[in-house]
Amino acid sequence: MTLSDTEELLRAAARNNAAWCAAVSAGGAFRADAWTSARRTPSYYPDAVTLTRDVAVAALVAALDTDSPGCSVKDSFAVLDLAPQGFEVLFEAQWIHRPAAAAAPVRTPAPALSWSRVGDAAELDRWEAAWDGEGGSGLFHPALLTGDIAFLAGRDADGRILAGAVANAAAGVVGVSNVFAADGVGDDEAWAGALAGTAELWPGLPVVGYEHGEDLRTALRHGFTALGPLRVWLHTA
């Protein structure tokens, strides 16, 4: 699939990310302008993801549990002002895009990791433990092991998971997120391995995601371009 228009890519990236958030949250509702969850979502995940630039703010906020601490909104086009509703900007980032026809990522020579897809619940637990560095908390539940979602793991010769990423296919694109690397591995190895695995699973789809800071700079080194800003708002009032 070819998505050439920047605005079309932005909308696809936002909808893809909303699909991933809905899967992790095991619920929520899609409407024309946003995905929303009436109950508080898991840690690190927003309670709403906007899908268009024109959002009915009052209806959006009314659909959320703003009484519970941690309620947040992903303003996918960085156009909303949610301060009057008691929100503050938590962080800003850039949507990124890598064409399906982009050259294969350059693999770093060391360490040599073998990449494959997580296949069962026990392995998913080990993946999450490597991802958060604290033994895992059950954030990523086994129902996420579907055909459209891949937890990619980079393993050393002893089978230890030292790097990984998540890829989800939705809205005509593949979203890459949660890219990580253990100390001594390097972010370039993680991104190269994740992109190679994604290209093998979905060779005809462009890749999207969002990053900021050093992670954004790393993604740009691996063939991504920046599409436009997004903003995450946290309810504090």
mmCIF file of N, CA and C in Angstrom, residues 24 35 47 53 119 209 231 236:
data_model
loop_
_atom_site.group_PDB
_atom_site.id
_atom_site.type_symbol
_atom_site.label_atom_id
_atom_site.label_comp_id
_atom_site.label_asym_id
_atom_site.label_seq_id
_atom_site.Cartn_x
_atom_site.Cartn_y
_atom_site.Cartn_z
ATOM 1 N N VAL A 24 -4.207 -2.802 23.957
ATOM 2 C CA VAL A 24 -3.583 -2.884 25.278
ATOM 3 C C VAL A 24 -4.618 -2.649 26.371
ATOM 4 N N TRP A 35 -10.603 7.876 19.460
ATOM 5 C CA TRP A 35 -10.820 6.674 20.266
ATOM 6 C C TRP A 35 -10.770 7.111 21.711
ATOM 7 N N ASP A 47 -5.988 7.808 27.587
ATOM 8 C CA ASP A 47 -7.417 7.509 27.676
ATOM 9 C C ASP A 47 -8.150 7.934 26.407
ATOM 10 N N ARG A 53 -8.229 16.464 13.004
ATOM 11 C CA ARG A 53 -7.889 17.778 13.559
ATOM 12 C C ARG A 53 -9.105 18.447 14.201
ATOM 13 N N GLY A 119 6.101 -16.017 20.881
ATOM 14 C CA GLY A 119 5.089 -16.975 20.464
ATOM 15 C C GLY A 119 4.068 -17.382 21.495
ATOM 16 N N GLY A 209 5.204 5.571 13.517
ATOM 17 C CA GLY A 209 5.362 5.557 14.964
ATOM 18 C C GLY A 209 5.497 6.982 15.441
ATOM 19 N N ARG A 231 0.940 15.814 20.702
ATOM 20 C CA ARG A 231 1.054 16.343 22.067
ATOM 21 C C ARG A 231 0.241 15.461 22.995
ATOM 22 N N THR A 236 -4.694 17.344 35.387
ATOM 23 C CA THR A 236 -4.095 17.641 36.686
ATOM 24 C C THR A 236 -5.030 18.392 37.621
#
